PDB file of C-alpha atoms in Angstrom:
ATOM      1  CA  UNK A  20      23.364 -27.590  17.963  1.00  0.00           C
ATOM      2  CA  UNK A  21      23.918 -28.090  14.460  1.00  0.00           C
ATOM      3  CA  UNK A  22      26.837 -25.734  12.625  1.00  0.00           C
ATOM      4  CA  UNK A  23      23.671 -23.848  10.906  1.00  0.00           C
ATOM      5  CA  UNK A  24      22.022 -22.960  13.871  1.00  0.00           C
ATOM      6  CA  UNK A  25      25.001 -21.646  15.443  1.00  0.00           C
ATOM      7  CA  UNK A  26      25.806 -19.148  12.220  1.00  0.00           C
ATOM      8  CA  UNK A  27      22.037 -17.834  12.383  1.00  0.00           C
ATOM      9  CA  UNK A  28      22.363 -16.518  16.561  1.00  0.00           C
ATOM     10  CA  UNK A  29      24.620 -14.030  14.962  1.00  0.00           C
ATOM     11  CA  UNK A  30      21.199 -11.738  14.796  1.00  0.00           C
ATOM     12  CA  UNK A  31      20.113 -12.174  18.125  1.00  0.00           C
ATOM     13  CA  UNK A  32      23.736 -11.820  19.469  1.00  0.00           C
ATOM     14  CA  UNK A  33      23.756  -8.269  18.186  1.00  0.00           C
ATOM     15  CA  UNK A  34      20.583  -7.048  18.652  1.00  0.00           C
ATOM     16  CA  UNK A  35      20.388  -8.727  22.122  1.00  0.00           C
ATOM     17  CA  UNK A  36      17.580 -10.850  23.363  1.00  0.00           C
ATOM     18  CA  UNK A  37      19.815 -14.344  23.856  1.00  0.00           C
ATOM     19  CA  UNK A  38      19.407 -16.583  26.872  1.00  0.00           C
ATOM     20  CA  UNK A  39      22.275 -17.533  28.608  1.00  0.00           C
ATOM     21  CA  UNK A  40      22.655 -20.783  26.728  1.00  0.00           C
ATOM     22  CA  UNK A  41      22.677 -19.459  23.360  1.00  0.00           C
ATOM     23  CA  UNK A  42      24.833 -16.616  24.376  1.00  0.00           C
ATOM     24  CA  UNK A  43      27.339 -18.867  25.944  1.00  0.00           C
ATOM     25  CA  UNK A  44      26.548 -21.499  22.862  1.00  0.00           C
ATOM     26  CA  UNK A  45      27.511 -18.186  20.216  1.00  0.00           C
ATOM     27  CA  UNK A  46      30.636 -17.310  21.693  1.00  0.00           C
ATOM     28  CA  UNK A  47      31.972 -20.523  21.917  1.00  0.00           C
ATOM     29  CA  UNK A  48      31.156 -20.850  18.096  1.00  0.00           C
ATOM     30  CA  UNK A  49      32.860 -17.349  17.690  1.00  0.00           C
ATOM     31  CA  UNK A  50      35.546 -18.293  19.085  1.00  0.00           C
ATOM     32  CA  UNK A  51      35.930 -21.211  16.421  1.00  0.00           C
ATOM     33  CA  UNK A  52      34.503 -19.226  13.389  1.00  0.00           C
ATOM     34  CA  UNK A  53      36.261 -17.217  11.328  1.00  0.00           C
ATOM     35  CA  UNK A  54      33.283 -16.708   9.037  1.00  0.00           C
ATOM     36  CA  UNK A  55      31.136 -15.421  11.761  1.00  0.00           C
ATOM     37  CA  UNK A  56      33.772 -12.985  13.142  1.00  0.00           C
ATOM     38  CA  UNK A  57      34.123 -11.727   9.921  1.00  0.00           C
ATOM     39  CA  UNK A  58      30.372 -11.328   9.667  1.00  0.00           C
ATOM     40  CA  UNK A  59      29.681  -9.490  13.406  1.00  0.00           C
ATOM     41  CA  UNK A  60      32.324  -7.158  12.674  1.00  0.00           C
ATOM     42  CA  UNK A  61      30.668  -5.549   9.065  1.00  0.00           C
ATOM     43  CA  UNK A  62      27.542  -5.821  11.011  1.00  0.00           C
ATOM     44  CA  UNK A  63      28.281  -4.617  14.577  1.00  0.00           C
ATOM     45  CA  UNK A  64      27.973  -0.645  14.085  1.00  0.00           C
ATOM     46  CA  UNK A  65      24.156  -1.470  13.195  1.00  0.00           C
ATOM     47  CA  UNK A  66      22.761  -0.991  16.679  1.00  0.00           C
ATOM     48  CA  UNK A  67      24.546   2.187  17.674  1.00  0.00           C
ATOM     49  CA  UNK A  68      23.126   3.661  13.996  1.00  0.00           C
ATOM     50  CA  UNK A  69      19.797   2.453  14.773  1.00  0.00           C
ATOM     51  CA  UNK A  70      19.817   4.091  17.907  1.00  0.00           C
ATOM     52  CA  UNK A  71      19.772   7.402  16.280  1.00  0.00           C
ATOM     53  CA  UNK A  72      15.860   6.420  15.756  1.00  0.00           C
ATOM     54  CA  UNK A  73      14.357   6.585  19.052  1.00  0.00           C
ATOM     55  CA  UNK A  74      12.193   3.685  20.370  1.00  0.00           C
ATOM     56  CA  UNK A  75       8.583   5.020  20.102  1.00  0.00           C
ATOM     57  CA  UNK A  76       9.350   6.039  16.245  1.00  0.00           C
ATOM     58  CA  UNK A  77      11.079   2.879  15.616  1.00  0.00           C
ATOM     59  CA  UNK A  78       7.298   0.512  17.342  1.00  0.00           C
ATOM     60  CA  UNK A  79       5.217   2.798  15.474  1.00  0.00           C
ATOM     61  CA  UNK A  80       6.542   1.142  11.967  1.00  0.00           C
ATOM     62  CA  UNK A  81       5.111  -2.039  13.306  1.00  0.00           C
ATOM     63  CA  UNK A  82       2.038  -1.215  14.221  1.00  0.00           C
ATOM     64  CA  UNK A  83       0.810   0.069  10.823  1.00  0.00           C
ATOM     65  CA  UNK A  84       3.139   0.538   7.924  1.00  0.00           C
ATOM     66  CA  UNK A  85       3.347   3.869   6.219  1.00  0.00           C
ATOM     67  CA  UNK A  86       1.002   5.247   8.795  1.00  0.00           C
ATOM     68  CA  UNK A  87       3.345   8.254   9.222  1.00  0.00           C
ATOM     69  CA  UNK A  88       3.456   8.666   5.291  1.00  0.00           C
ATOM     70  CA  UNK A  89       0.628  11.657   5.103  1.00  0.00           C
ATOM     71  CA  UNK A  90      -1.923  11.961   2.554  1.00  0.00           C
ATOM     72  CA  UNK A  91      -0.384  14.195  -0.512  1.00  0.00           C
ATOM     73  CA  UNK A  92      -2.542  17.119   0.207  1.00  0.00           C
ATOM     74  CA  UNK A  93      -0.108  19.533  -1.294  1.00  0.00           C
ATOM     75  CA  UNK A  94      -0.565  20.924  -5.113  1.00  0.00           C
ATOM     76  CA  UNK A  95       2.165  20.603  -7.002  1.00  0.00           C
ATOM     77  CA  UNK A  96       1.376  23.813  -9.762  1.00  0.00           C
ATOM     78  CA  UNK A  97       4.126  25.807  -7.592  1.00  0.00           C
ATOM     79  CA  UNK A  98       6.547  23.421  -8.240  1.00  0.00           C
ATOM     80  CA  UNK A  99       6.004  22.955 -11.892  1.00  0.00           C
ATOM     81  CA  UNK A 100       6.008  27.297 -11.937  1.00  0.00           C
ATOM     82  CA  UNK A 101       9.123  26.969 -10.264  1.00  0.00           C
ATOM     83  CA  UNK A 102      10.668  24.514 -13.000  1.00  0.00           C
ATOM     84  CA  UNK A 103       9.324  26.601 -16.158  1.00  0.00           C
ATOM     85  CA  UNK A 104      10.717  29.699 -14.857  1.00  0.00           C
ATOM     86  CA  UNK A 105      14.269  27.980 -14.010  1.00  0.00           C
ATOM     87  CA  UNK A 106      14.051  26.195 -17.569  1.00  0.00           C
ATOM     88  CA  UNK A 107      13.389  29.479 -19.186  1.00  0.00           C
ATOM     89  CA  UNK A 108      16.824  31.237 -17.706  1.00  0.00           C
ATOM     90  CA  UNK A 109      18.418  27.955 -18.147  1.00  0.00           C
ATOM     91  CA  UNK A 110      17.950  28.367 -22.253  1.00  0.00           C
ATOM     92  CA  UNK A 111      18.503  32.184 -22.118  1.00  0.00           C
ATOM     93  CA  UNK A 112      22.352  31.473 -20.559  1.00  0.00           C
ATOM     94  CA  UNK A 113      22.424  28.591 -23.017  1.00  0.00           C
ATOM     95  CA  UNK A 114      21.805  31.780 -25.983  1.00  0.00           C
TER      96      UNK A 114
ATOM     97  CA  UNK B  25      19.310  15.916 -19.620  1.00  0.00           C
ATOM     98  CA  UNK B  26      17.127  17.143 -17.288  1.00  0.00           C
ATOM     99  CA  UNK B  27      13.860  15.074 -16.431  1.00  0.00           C
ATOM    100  CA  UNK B  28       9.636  16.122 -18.112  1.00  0.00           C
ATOM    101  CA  UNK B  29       7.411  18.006 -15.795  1.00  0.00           C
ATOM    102  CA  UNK B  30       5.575  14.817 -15.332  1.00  0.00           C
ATOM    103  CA  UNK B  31       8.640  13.018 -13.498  1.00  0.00           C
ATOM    104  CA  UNK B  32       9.046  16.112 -11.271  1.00  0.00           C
ATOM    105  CA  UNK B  33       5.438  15.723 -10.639  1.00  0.00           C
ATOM    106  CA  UNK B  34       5.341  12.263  -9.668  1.00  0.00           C
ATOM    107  CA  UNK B  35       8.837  12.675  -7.666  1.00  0.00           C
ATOM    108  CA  UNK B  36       7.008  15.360  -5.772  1.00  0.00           C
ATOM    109  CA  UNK B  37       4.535  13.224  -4.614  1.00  0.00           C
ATOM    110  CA  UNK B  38       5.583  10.294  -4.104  1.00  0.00           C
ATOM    111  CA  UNK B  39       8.359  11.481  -1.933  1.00  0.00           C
ATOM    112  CA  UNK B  40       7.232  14.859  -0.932  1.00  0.00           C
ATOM    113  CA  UNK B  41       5.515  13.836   2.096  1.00  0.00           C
ATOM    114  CA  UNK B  42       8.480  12.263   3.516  1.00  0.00           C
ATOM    115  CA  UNK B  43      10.685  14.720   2.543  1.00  0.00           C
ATOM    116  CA  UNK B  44       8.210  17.547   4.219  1.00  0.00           C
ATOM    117  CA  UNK B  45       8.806  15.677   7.575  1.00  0.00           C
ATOM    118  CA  UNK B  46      12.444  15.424   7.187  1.00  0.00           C
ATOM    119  CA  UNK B  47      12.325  19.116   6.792  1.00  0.00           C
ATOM    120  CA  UNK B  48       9.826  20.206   9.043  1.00  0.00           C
ATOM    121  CA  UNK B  49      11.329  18.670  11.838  1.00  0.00           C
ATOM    122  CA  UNK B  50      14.527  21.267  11.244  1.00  0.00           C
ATOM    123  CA  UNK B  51      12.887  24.263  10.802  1.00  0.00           C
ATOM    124  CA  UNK B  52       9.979  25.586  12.291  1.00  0.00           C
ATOM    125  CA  UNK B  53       8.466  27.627   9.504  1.00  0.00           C
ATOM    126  CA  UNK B  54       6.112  25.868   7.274  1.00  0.00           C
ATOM    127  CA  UNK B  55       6.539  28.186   3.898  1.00  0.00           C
ATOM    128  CA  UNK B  56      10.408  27.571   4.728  1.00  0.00           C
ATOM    129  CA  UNK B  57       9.635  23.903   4.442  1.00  0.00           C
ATOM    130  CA  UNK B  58       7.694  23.727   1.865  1.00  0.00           C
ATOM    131  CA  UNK B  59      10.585  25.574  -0.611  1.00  0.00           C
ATOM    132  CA  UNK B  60      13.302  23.563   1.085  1.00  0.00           C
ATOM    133  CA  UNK B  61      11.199  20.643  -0.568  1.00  0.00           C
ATOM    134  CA  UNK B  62      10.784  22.185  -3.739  1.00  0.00           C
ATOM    135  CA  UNK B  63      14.219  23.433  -4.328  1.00  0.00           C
ATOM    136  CA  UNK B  64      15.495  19.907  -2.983  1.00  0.00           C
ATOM    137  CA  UNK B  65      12.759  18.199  -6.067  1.00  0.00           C
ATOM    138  CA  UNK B  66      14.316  21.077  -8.205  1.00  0.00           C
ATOM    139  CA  UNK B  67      17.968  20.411  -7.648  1.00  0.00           C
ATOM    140  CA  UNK B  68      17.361  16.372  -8.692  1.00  0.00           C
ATOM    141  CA  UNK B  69      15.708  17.148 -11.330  1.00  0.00           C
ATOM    142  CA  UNK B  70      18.555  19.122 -12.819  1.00  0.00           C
ATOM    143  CA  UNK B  71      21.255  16.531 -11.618  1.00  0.00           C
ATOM    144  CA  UNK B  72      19.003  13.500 -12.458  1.00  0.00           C
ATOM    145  CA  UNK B  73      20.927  11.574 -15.223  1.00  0.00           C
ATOM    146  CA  UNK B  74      24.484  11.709 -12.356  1.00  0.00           C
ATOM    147  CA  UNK B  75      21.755   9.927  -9.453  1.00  0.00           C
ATOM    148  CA  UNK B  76      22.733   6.108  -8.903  1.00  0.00           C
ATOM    149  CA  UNK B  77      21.302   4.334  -5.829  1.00  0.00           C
ATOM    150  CA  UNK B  78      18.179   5.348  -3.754  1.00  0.00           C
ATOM    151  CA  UNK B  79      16.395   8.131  -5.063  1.00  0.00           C
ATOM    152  CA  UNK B  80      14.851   8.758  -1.110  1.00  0.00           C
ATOM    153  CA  UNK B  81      18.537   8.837   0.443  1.00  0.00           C
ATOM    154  CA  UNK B  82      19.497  11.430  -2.317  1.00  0.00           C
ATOM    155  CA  UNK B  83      16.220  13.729  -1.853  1.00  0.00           C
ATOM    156  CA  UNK B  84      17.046  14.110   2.246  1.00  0.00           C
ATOM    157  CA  UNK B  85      20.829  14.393   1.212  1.00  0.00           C
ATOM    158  CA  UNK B  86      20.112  17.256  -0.821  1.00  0.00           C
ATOM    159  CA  UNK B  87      17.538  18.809   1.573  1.00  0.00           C
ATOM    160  CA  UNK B  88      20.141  18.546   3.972  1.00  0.00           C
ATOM    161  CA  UNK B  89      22.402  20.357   1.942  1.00  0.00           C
ATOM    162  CA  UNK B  90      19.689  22.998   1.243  1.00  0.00           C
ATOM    163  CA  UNK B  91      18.940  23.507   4.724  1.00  0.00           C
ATOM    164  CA  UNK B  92      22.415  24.233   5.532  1.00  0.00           C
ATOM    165  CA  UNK B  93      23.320  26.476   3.017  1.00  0.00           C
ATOM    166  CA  UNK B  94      20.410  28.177   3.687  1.00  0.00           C
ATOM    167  CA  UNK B  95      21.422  28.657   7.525  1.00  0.00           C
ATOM    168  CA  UNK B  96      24.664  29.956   6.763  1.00  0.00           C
ATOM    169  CA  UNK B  97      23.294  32.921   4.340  1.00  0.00           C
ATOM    170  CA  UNK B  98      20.876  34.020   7.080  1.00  0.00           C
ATOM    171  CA  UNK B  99      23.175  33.941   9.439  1.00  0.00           C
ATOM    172  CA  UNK B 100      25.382  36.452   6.970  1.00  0.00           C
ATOM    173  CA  UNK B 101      22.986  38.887   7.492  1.00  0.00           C
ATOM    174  CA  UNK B 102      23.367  40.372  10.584  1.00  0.00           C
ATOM    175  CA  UNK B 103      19.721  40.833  11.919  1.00  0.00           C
ATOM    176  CA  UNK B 104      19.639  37.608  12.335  1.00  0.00           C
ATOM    177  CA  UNK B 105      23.009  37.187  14.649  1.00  0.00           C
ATOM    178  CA  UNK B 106      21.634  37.239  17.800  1.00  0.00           C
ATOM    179  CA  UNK B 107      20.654  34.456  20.010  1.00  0.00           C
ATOM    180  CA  UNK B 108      21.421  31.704  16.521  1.00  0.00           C
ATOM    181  CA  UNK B 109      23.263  29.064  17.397  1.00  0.00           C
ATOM    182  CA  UNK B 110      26.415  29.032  14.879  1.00  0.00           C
ATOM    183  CA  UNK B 111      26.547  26.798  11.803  1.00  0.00           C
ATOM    184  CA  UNK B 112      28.280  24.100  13.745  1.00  0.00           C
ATOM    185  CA  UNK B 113      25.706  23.250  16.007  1.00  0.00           C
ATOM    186  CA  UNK B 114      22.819  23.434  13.183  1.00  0.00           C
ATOM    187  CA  UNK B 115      24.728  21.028  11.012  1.00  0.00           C
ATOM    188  CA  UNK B 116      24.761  18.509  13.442  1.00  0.00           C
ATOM    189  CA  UNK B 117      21.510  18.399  14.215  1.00  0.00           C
ATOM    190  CA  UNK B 118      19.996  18.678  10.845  1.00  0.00           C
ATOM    191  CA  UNK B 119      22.518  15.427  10.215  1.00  0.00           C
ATOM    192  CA  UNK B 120      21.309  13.969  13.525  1.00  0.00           C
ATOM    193  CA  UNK B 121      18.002  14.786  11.807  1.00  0.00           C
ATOM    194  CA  UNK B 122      19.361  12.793   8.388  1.00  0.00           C
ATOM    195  CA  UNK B 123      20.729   9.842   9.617  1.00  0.00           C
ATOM    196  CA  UNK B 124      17.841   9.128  11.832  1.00  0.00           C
ATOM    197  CA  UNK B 125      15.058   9.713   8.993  1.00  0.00           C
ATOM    198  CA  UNK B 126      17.545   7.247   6.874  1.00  0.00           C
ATOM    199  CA  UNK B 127      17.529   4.566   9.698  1.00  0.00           C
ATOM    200  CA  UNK B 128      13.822   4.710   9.871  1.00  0.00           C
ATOM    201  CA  UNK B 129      13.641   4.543   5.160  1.00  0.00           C
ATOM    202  CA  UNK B 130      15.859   1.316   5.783  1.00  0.00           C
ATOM    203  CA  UNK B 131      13.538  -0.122   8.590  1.00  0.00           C
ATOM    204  CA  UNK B 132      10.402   0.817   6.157  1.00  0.00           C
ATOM    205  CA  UNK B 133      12.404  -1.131   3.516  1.00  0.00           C
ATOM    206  CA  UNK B 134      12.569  -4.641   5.577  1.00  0.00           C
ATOM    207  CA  UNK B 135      10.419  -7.000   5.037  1.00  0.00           C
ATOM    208  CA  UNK B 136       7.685  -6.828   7.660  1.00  0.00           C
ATOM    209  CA  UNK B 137       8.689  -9.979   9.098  1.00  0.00           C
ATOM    210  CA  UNK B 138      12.150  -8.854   9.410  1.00  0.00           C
ATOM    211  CA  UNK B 139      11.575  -4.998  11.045  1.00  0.00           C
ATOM    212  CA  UNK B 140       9.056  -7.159  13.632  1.00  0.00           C
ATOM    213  CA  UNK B 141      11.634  -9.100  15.264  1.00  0.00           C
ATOM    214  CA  UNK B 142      14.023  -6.456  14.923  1.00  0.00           C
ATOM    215  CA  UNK B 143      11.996  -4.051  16.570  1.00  0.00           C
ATOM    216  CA  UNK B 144      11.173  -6.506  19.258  1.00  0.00           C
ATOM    217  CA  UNK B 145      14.702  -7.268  19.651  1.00  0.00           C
ATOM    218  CA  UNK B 146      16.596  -4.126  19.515  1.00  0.00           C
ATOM    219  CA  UNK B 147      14.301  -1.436  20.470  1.00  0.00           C
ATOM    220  CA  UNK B 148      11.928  -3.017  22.728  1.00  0.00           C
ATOM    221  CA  UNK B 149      14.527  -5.235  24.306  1.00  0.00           C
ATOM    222  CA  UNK B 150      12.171  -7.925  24.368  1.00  0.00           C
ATOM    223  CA  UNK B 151      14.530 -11.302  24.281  1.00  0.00           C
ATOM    224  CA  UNK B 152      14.125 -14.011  21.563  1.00  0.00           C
ATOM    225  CA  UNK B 153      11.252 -15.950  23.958  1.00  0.00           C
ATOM    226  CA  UNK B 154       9.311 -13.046  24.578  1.00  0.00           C
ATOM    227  CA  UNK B 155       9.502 -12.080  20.991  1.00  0.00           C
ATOM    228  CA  UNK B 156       8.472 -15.710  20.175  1.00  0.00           C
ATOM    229  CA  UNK B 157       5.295 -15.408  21.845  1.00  0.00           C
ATOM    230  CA  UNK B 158       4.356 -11.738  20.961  1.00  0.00           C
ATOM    231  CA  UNK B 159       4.916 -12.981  17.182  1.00  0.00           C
ATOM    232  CA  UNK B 160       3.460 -16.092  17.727  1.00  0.00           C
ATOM    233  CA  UNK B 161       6.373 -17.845  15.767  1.00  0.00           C
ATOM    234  CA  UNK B 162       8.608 -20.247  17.432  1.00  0.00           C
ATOM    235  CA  UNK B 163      12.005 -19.008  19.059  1.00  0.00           C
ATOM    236  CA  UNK B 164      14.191 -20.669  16.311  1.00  0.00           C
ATOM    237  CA  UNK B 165      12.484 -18.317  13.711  1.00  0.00           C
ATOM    238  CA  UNK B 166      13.130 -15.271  15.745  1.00  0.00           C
ATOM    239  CA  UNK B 167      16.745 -15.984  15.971  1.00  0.00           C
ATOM    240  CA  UNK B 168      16.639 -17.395  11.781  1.00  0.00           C
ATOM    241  CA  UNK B 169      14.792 -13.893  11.200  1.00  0.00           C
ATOM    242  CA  UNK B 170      17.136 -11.597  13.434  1.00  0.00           C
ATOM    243  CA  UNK B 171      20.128 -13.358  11.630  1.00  0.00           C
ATOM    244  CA  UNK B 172      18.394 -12.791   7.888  1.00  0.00           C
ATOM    245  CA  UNK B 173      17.355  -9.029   9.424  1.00  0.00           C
ATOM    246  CA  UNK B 174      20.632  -7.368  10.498  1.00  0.00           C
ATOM    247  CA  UNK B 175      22.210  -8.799   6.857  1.00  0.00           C
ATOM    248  CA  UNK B 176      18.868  -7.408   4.932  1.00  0.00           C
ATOM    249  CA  UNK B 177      19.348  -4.234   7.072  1.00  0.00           C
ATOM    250  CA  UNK B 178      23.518  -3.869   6.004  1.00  0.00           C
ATOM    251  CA  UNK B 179      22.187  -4.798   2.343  1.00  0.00           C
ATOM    252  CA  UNK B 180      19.625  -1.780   2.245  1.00  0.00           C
ATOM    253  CA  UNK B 181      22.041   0.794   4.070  1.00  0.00           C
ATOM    254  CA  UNK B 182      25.361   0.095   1.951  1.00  0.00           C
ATOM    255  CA  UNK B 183      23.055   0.622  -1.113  1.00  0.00           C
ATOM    256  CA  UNK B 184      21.482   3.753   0.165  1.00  0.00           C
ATOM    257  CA  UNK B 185      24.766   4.819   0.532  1.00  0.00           C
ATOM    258  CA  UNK B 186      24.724   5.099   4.543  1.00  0.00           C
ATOM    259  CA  UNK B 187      28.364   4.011   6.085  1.00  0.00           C
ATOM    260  CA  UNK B 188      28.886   3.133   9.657  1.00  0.00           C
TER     261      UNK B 188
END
């Protein structure tokens, strides 16, 4: 396996999903690579963070983006009233 | 100086909805929600010109805030003492609640291609074959795509300001 190749199972080491041969094949390369040691350990808290997302959230954002993004059916007029009134006291403590 | 009504406006919905689920899913009470979000699209708007980075990660930052300041002034009154869990407890959970919606804004901002084999990878523990066929993409690109993810996923986390 070329160099390249070996660099790229970095991914795949850390999110799991290897077969034995390219597991073997990508520590033997660690071993030998400073580069890629250097790489998997700025990268190797990612799983444990994405674990704070639990697995039936994390599918559903690959079966159809943005489907949990809901339709804006909210009015924003009480959030501009909000900002005129907090402008107004805003210029009066500026008097 | 601080932002037009017409920025607040489109701030509001554009990220409203997300933020409303961020906050909705720590407290129970819709109208509570609803000025959590408004206060949190309130607060940016008066601290807009100090905001560098991702304007999402600084909306549920603030909420966050919001929601726990909020918590510890009801729990000052003393009606509201009994049975509450103490501010300890509720801050962890409402950043349990933070870092988890951030994980799933970082996922959203992958490329598709990228959160696919991710997903496949990490949370469905499919391995690089299986994901191969699901994709219908040979097993090299899985393992070219995983590599290309995890550094796209870093990328999008260090800039919305997310250490770990």
């Amino acid at each position: 396996m070329k160099a390249a190749d070996s660099h790229q199972l970095l991914g795949a080491y850390l999110l799991g999903g290897l077969d034995a041969v390219d597991q073997a094949a990508f520590a033997a390369h660690l071993k030998q690579c400073a580069a890629c040691r250097e790489e998997l350990a700025g990268l190797e808290a990612l799983p444990v963070l994405l674990d704070n997302l639990p697995v039936p959230d994390a599918v559903s954002l690959t079966l159809d983006p943005r489907a949990t993004a809901a339709p804006g059916t909210s009015t924003a007029a009480p959030l501009l009233a909000r900002l005129a009134s907090r402008r107004r006291k805003i210029r009066y403590r500026r008097r | 100086m601080p932002l037009d009504d017409d920025v607040v406006e489109s701030i509001y919905r554009e990220h409203g909805p997300a933020l409303r689920r961020f906050v909705s899913s720590a407290s129970k009470d819709p109208q509570t929600a609803e000025d959590v979000v408004q206060e949190t699209v309130l607060r940016v708007w008066q601290h807009a010109p100090d905001i560098d980075g991702s304007l999402r990660s600084y909306l549920y930052r603030t909420a966050r805030n919001i929601m726990i300041d909020n918590y510890r002034r009801a729990q000052r009154r003393p009606e509201s003492l009994e049975g509450s869990p103490d501010a300890g407890g509720v801050r962890e959970k409402v950043d349990e609640l933070l870092t988890r919606v951030l994980v799933e804004e970082a996922l959203l901002r992958l490329s598709r291609e990228h959160r696919e084999v991710l997903v496949a990878l990490h949370y469905r523990r499919l391995t690089v074959n299986e994901t191969a066929v699901q994709l219908n993409i040979p097993s090299g690109t899985v393992k070219s795509r995983a590599y290309y993810a995890v550094r796209a996923l870093r990328t999008i986390l260090d800039e919305m300001g997310v250490e770990q």
